[in-house]
Tab-separated table of C-alpha atoms in Angstrom:
chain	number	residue	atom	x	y	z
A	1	UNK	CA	123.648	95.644	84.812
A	2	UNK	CA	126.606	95.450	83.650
A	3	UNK	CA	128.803	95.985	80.145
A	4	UNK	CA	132.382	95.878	80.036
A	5	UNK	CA	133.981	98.256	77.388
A	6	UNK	CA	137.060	98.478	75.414
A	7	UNK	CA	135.796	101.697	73.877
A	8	UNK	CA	132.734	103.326	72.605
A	9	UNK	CA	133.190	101.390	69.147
A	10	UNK	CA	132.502	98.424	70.464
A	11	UNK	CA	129.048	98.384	71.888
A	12	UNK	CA	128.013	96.770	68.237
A	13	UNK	CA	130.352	94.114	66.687
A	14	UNK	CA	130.122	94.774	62.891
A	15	UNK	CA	130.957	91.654	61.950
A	16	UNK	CA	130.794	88.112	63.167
A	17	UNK	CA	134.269	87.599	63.820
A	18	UNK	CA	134.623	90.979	66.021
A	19	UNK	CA	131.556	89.450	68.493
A	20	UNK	CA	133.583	86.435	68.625
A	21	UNK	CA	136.394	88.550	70.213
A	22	UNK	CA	134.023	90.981	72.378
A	23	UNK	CA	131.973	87.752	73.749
A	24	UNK	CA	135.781	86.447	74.455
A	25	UNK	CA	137.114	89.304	75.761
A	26	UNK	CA	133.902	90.086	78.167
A	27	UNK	CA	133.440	86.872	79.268
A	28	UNK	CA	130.037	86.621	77.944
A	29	UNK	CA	127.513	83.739	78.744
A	30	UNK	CA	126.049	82.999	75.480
A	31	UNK	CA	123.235	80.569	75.749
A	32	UNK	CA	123.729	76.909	75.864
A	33	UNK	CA	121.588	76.633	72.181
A	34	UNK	CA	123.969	79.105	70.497
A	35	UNK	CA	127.046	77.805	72.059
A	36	UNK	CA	126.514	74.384	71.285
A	37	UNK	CA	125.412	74.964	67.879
A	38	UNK	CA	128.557	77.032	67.214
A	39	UNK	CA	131.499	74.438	68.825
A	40	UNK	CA	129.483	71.929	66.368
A	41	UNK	CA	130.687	74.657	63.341
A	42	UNK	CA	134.196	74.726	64.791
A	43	UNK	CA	134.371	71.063	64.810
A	44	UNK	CA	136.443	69.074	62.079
A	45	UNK	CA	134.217	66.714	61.340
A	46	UNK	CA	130.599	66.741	59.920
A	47	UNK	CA	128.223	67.784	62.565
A	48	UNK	CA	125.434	65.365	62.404
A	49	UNK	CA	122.665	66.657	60.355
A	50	UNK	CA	119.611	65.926	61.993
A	51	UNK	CA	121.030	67.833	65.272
A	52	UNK	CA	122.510	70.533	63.206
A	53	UNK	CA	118.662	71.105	61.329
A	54	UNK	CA	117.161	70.967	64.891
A	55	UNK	CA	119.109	73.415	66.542
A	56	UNK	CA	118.494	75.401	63.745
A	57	UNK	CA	114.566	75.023	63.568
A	58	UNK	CA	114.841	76.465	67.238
A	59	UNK	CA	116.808	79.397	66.514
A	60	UNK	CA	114.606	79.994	63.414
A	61	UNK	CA	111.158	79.870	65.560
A	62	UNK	CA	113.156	82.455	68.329
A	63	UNK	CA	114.410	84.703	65.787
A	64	UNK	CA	110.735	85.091	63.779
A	65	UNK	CA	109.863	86.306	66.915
A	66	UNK	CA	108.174	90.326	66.782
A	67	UNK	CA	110.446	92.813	68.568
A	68	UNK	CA	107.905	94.023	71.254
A	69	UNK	CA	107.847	90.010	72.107
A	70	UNK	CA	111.637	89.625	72.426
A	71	UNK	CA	112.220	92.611	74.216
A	72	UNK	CA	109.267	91.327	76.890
A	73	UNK	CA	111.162	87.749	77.262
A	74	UNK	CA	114.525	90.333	77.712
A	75	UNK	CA	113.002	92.262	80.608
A	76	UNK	CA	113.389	88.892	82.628
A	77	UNK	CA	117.360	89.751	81.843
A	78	UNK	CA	119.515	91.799	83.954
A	79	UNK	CA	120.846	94.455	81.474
A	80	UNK	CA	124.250	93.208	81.198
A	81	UNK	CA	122.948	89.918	79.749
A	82	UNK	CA	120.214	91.649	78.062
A	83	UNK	CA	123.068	93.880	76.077
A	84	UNK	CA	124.724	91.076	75.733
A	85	UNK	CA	122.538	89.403	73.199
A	86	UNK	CA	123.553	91.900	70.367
A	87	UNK	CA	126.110	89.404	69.225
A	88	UNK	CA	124.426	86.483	68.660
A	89	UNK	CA	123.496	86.998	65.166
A	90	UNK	CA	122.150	90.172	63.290
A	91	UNK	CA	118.937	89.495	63.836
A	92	UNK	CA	119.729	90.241	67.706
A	93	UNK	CA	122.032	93.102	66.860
A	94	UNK	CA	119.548	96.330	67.930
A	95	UNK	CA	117.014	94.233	69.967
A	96	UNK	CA	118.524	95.821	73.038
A	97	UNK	CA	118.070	99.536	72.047
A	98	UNK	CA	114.509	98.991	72.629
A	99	UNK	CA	114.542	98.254	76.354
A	100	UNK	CA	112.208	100.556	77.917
A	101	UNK	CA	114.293	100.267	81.579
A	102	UNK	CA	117.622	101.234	82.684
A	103	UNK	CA	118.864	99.497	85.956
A	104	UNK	CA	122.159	99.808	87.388
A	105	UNK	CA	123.322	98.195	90.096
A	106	UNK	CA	126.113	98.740	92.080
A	107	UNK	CA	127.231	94.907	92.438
A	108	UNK	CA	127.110	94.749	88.730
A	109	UNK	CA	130.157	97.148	88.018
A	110	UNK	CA	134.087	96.285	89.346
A	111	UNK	CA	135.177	100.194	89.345
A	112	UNK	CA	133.656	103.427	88.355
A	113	UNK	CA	135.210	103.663	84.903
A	114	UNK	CA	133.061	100.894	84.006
A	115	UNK	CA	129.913	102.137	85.427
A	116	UNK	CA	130.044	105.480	83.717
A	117	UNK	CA	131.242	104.167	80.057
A	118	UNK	CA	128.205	101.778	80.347
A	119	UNK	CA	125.559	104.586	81.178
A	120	UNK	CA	127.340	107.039	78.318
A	121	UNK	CA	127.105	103.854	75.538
A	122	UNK	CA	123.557	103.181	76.895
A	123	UNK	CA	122.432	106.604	76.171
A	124	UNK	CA	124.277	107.161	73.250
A	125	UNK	CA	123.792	103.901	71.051
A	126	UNK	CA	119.758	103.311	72.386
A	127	UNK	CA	117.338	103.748	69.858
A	128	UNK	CA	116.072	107.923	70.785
A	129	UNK	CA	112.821	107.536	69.265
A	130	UNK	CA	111.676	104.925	72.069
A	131	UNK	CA	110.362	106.055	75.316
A	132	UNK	CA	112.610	105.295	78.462
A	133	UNK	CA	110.373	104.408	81.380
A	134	UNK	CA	112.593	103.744	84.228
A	135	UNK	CA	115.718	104.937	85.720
A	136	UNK	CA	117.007	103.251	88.240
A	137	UNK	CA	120.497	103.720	89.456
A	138	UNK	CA	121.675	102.258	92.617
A	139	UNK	CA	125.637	102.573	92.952
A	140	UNK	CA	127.843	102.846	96.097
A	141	UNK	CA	130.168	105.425	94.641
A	142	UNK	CA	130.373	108.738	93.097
A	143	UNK	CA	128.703	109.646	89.797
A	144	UNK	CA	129.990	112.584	88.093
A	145	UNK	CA	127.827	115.748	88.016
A	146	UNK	CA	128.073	115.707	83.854
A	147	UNK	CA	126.513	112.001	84.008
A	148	UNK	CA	124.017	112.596	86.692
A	149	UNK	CA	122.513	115.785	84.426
A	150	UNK	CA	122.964	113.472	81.479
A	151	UNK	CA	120.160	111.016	82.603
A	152	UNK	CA	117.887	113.365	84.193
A	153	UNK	CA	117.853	115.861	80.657
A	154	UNK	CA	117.641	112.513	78.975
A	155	UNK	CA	114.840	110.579	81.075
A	156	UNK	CA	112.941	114.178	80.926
A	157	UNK	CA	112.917	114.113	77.074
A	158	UNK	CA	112.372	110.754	76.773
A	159	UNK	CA	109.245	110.614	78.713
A	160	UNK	CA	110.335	108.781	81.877
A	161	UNK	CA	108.025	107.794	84.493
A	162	UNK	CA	110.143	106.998	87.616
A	163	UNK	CA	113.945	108.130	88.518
A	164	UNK	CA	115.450	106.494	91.331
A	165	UNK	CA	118.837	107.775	91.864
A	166	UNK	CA	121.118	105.986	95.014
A	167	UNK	CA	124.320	106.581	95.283
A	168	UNK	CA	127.015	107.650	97.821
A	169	UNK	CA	127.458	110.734	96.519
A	170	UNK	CA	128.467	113.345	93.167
A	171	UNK	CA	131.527	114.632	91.123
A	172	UNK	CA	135.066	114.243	92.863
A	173	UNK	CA	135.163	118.077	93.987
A	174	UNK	CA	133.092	120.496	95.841
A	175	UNK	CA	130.685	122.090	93.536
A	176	UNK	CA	127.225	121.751	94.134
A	177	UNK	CA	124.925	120.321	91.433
A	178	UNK	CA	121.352	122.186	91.025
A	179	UNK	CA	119.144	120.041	89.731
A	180	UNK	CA	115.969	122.642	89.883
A	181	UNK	CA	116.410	123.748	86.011
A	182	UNK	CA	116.591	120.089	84.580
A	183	UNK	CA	113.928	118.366	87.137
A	184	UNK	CA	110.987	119.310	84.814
A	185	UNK	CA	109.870	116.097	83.263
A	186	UNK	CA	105.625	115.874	82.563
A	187	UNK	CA	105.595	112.429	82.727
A	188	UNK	CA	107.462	111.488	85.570
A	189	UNK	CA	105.155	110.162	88.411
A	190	UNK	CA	107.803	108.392	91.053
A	191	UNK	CA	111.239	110.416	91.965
A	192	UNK	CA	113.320	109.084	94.533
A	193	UNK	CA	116.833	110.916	95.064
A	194	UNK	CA	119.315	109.385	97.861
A	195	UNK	CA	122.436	110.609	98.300
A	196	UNK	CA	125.533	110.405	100.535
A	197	UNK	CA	126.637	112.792	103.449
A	198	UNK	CA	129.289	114.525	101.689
A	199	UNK	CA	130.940	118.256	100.817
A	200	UNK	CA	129.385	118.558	97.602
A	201	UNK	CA	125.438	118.801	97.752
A	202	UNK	CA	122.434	118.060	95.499
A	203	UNK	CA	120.709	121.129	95.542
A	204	UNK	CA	116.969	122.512	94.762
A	205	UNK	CA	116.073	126.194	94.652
A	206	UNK	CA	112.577	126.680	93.221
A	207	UNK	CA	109.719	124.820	92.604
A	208	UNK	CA	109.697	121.245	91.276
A	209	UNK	CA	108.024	121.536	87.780
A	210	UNK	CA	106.205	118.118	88.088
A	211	UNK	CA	102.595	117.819	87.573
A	212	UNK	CA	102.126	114.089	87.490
A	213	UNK	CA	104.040	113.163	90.094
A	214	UNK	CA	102.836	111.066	92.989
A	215	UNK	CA	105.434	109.490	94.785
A	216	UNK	CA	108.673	111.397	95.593
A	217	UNK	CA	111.305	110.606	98.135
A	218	UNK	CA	114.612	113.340	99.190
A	219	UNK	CA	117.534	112.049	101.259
A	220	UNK	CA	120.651	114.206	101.944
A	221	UNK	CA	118.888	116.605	99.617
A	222	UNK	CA	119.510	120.427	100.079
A	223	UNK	CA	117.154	123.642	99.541
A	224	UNK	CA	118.730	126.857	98.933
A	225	UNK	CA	115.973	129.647	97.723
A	226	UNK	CA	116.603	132.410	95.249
A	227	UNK	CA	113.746	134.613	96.939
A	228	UNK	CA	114.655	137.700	98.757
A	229	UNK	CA	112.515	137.035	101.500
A	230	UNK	CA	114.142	132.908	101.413
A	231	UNK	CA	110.951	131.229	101.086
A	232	UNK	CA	111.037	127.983	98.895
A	233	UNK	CA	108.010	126.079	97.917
A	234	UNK	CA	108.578	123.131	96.539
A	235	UNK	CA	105.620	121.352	95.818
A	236	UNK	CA	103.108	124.071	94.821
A	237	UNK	CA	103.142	122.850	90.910
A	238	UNK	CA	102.657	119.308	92.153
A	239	UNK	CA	99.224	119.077	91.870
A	240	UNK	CA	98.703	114.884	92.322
A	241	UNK	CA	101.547	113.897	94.719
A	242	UNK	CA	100.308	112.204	98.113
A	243	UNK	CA	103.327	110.217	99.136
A	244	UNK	CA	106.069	112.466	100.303
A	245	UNK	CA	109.409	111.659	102.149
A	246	UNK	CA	111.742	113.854	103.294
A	247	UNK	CA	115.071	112.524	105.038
A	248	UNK	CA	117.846	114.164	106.331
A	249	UNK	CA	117.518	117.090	104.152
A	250	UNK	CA	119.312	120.010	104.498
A	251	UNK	CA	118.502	124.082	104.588
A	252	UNK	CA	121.142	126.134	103.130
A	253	UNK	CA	120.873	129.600	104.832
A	254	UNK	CA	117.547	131.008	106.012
A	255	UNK	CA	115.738	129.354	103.590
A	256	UNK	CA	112.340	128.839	104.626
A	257	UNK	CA	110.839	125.574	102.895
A	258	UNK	CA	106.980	125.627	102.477
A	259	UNK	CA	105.395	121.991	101.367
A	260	UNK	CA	101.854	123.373	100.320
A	261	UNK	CA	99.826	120.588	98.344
A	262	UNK	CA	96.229	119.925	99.305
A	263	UNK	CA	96.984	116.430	98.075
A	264	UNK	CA	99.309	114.981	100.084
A	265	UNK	CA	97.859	112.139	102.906
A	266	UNK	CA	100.807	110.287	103.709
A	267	UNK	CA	104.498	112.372	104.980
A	268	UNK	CA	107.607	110.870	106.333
A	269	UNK	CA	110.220	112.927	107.921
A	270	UNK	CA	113.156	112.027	108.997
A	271	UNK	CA	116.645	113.278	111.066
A	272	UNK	CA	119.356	110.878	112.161
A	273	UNK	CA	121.084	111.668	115.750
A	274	UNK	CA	123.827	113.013	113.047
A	275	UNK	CA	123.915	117.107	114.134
A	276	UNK	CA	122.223	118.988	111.558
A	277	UNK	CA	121.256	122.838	111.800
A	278	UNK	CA	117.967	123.723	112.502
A	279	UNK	CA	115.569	124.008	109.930
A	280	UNK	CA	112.737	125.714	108.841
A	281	UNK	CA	110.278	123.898	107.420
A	282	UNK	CA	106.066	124.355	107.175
A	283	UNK	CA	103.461	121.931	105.966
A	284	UNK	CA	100.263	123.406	104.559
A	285	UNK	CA	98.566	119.719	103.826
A	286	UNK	CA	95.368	119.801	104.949
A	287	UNK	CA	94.429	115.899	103.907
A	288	UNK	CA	97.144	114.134	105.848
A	289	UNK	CA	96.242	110.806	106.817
A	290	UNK	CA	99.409	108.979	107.769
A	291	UNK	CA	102.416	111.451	109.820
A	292	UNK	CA	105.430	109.922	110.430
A	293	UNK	CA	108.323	111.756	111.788
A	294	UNK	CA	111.706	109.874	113.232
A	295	UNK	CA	114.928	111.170	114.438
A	296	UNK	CA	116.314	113.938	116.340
A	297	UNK	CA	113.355	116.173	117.329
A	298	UNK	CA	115.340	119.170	118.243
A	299	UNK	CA	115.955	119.642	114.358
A	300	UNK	CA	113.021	120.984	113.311
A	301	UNK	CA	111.472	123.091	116.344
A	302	UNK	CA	111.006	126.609	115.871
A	303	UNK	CA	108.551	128.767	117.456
A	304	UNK	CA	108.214	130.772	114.527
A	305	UNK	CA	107.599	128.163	111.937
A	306	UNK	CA	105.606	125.931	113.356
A	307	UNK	CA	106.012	122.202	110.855
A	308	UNK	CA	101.942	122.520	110.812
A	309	UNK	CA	99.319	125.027	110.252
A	310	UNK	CA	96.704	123.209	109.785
A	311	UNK	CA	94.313	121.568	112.586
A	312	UNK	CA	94.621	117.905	110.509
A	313	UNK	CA	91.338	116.969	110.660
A	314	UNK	CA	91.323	114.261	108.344
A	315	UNK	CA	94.949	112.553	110.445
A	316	UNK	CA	94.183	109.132	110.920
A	317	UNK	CA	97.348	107.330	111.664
A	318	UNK	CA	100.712	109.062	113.738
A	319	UNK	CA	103.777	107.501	114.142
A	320	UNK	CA	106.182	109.412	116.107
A	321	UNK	CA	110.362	108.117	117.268
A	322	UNK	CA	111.873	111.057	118.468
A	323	UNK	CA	115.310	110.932	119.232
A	324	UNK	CA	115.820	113.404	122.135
A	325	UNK	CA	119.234	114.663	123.904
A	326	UNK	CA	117.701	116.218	126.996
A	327	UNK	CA	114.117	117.536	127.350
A	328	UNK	CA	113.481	120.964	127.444
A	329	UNK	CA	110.543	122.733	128.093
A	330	UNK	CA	110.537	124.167	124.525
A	331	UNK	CA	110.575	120.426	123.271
A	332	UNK	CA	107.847	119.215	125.009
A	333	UNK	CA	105.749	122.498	124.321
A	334	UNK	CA	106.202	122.001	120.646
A	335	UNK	CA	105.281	117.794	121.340
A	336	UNK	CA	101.746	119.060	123.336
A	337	UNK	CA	101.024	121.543	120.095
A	338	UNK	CA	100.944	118.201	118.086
A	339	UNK	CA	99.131	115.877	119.994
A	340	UNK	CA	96.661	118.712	120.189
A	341	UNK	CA	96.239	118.129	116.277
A	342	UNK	CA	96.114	114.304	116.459
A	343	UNK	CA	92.456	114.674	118.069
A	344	UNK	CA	90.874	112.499	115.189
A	345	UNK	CA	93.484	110.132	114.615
A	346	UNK	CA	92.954	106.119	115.041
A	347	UNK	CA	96.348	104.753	115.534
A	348	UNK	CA	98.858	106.310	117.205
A	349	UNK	CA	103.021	104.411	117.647
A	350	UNK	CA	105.366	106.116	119.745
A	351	UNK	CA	108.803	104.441	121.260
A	352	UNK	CA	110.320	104.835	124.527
A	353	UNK	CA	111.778	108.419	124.136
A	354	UNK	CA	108.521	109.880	122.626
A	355	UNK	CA	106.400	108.272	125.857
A	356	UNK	CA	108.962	110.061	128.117
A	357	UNK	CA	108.477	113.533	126.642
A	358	UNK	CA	104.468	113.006	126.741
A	359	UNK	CA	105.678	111.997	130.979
A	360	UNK	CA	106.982	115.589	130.879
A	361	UNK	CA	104.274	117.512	129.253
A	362	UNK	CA	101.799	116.097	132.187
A	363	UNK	CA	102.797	118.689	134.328
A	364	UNK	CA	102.120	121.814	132.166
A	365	UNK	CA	99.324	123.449	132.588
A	366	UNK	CA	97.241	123.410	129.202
A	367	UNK	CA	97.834	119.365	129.082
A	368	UNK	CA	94.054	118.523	129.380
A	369	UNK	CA	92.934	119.943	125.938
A	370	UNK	CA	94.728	117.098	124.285
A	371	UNK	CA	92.143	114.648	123.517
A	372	UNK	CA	92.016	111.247	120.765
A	373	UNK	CA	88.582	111.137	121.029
A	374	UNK	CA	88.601	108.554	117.697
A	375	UNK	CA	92.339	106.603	118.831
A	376	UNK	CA	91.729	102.817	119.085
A	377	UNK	CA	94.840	101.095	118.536
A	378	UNK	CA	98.656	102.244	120.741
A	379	UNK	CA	101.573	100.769	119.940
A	380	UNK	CA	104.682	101.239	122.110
A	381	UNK	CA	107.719	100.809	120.764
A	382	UNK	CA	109.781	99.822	124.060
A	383	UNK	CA	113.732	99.631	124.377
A	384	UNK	CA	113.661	95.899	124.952
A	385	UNK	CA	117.080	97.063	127.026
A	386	UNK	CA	115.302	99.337	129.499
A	387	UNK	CA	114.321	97.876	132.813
A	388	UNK	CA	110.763	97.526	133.424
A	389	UNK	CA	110.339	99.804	136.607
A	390	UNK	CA	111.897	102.570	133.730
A	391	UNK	CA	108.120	102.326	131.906
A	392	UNK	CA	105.807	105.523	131.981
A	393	UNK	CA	103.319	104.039	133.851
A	394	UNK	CA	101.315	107.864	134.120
A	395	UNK	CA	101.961	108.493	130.372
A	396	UNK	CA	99.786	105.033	129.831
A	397	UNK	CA	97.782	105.689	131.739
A	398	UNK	CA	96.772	109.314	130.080
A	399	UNK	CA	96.945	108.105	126.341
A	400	UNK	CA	94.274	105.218	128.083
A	401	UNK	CA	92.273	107.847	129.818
A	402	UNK	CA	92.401	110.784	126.753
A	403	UNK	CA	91.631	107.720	123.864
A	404	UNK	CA	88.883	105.049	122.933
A	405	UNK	CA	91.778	102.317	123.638
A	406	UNK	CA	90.554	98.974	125.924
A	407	UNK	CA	94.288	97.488	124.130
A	408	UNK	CA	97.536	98.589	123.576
A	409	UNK	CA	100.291	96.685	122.096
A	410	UNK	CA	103.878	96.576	122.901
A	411	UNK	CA	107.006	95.402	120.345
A	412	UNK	CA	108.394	94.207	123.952
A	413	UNK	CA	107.788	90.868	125.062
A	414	UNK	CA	109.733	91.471	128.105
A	415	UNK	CA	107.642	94.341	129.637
A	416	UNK	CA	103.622	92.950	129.964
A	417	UNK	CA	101.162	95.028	131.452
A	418	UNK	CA	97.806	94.218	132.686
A	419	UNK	CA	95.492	97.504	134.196
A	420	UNK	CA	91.926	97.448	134.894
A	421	UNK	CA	90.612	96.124	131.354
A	422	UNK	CA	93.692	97.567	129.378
A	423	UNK	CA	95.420	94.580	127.713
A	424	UNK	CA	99.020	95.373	127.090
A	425	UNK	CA	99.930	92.659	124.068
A	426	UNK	CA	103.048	91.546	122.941
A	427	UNK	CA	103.172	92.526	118.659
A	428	UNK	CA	102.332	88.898	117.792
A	429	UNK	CA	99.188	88.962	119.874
A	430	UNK	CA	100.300	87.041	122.793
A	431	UNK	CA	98.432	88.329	126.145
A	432	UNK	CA	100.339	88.581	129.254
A	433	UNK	CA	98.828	89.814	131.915
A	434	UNK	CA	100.626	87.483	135.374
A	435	UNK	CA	102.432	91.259	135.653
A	436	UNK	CA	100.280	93.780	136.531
A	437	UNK	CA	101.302	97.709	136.952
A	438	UNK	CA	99.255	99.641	139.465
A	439	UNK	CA	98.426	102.566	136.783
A	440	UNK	CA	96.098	104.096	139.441
């Protein structure tokens, strides 16, 4: 969405004449009705009647429209042409301030001086006393800390429902921005905050205040905790989330972050091969379903704070692409201690790297209580680069022996297997078995 300003004045034209000039000076697209019925004004001769009565009838019949109608047919607009309406005639004039969304897009705005004087005359000339639904700010750029708090105190009081801020990054110095104090909205139920790698950091330090939320995804996000003892729970108020994502985060210090929510089935975490310090994190979520975790393993191992403490009895699906430097003992320890709480699961997708470790941990000594006793379905995700003598043929064949699997199914078409009743399919289904691995 985007609106051009010369200055805060001149959001509404006051008079007919002064729209002329904004629509002129903003190179508005004024529909084809109202611009054809306006060069027939300007003309100097008579307009024919019949056309001019027409055109009129079918401004008439869109103008006796009710409000909550036009701004319906409006949320088809983007928000620059939606805005743009106001100066069509004064029946248009404060249509606009009733839009219940706010979407910015990043293609929508030349510079940043535009983008910021078009969310500040947004949220200064919209009518207060209508609820504000959506936030949704995607710009590749930096939005200035005073902005940023601006929406979130603003969507908070104006009972928003989902905030999705992406953008490269905040402010044009190096102070951090805590957003813990102002992140208390009761009605917001979807929160995603993406951010850019850079000096200055989005930071939480106590408990999200957010009872209704269910969805919530953190990228580049940092957790600092004001506890002496540097534990942070972030989650504990949010009593009805069950979608959480956390990427790339950061830990400032020796924070300890605890995710405790009973609620929670489905958790994505994930690390790019980017070096980030180790963190601390634990997961008390008892009803997982769905555990995803991608990225650079190393990042989150820690012998003291193990990511789960529960046994995960109701985990039914595991997706696991670990990005791994060199194997260590210590990584493939902590690897065995989660398989171990994958017993119950029914799906389990693991790439190339992940199938290595697993090649590792079948020499350690404890490696036979790991069990799927419910797994069906084994998707390996192969490096369609790797040569084919490179596959784990013993790590196949102990997922096969430890599950309920008769299939597994590999995103490689290049490397088909074929062992004793195990069909090895490509992903779209396509059996190959003329190359056959001696698994035994």
């Amino acid at each position: 969405m985007t609106l051009q300003l010369v200055d805060s004045k001149s959001l509404i034209p006051d008079d007919e004449r002064h729209a002329s000039k904004l629509a002129r000076g903003l190179d508005i697209v004024i529909p084809d009705l109202v611009m054809q019925h306006r060069n027939d004004l300007s003309k100097k001769e008579q307009p024919n009647t019949k056309v001019l009565r027409r055109s009129r009838r079918k401004m008439n019949m869109i103008n006796e429209l009710a409000d909550v109608i036009l701004v319906y047919i409006m949320s088809f607009l983007s928000m620059r042409q939606a805005i743009q309406t106001s100066i069509l005639s004064k029946r248009w004039k404060n249509v606009w301030k009733q839009l219940p969304n706010l979407i910015a897009k990043s293609t929508q705005f030349p510079n940043a001086a535009n983008f910021t004087s078009f969310l500040n005359n947004f949220l200064t000339y919209r009518n207060h006393s209508d609820s504000l639904h959506n936030i949704d700010v995607d710009y590749y750029g930096f939005i200035p800390i005073h902005l940023l708090a601006r929406l979130f105190k603003y969507g908070t009081s104006h009972n928003v429902e989902k905030i999705t801020i992406n953008t490269s990054g905040i402010g044009y110095h190096l102070r951090n921005f805590e957003i813990s104090n102002i992140m208390c909205g009761r009605s917001i139920r979807y929160l995603s905050l993406s951010f850019g790698l850079t000096r200055a950091k989005v930071v939480i330090s106590h408990s999200l205040d957010l009872p209704e939320l269910t969805h919530c995804l953190l990228r580049n996000v940092s957790f600092s905790s004001n506890d002496k003892n540097g534990n942070l729970e972030l989650f504990s108020s949010c009593k009805k989330l069950y979608f959480l994502i956390i990427d790339c985060c950061n830990i400032i210090g020796d924070t300890n972050l605890f995710v405790s929510n009973e609620n929670i089935s489905k958790l994505i975490i994930r690390y790019g091969i980017d070096y980030i310090p180790m963190v601390k994190i634990q997961m008390h979520t008892p009803n997982l379903k769905s555990f995803t975790f991608a990225g650079r393993f190393g990042t989150i191992i820690n012998r003291s704070y193990p990511l789960f403490d529960d046994n995960l009895k109701f985990l039914e699906e595991v997706n696991l692409q670990l990005w791994i430097l060199e194997i260590s003992r210590e990584i493939g320890e902590t690897l065995m201690s989660w398989l171990k709480k994958f017993g119950n699961i029914y799906s389990m997708t693991l790439t190339s790297s992940t199938v290595e470790v697993i090649t590792y941990i079948l020499n350690l000594s404890n490696i036979e209580d790991v069990c799927f006793r419910n797994m069906e379905s084994l998707l390996l995700k192969i490096d369609p680069f790797a040569p084919t003598f490179y596959f784990p043929k013993e790590a196949l064949q102990f997922l096969v022996k430890k599950s309920r699997c008769n299939e597994a199914i590999t995103s490689c078409e290049e490397i088909p297997l074929f062992y004793e009743g195990l069909e090895l399919k490509t992903k779209s289904g396509i059996v190959r078995m003329h190359q056959e691995l001696d698994l035994a």
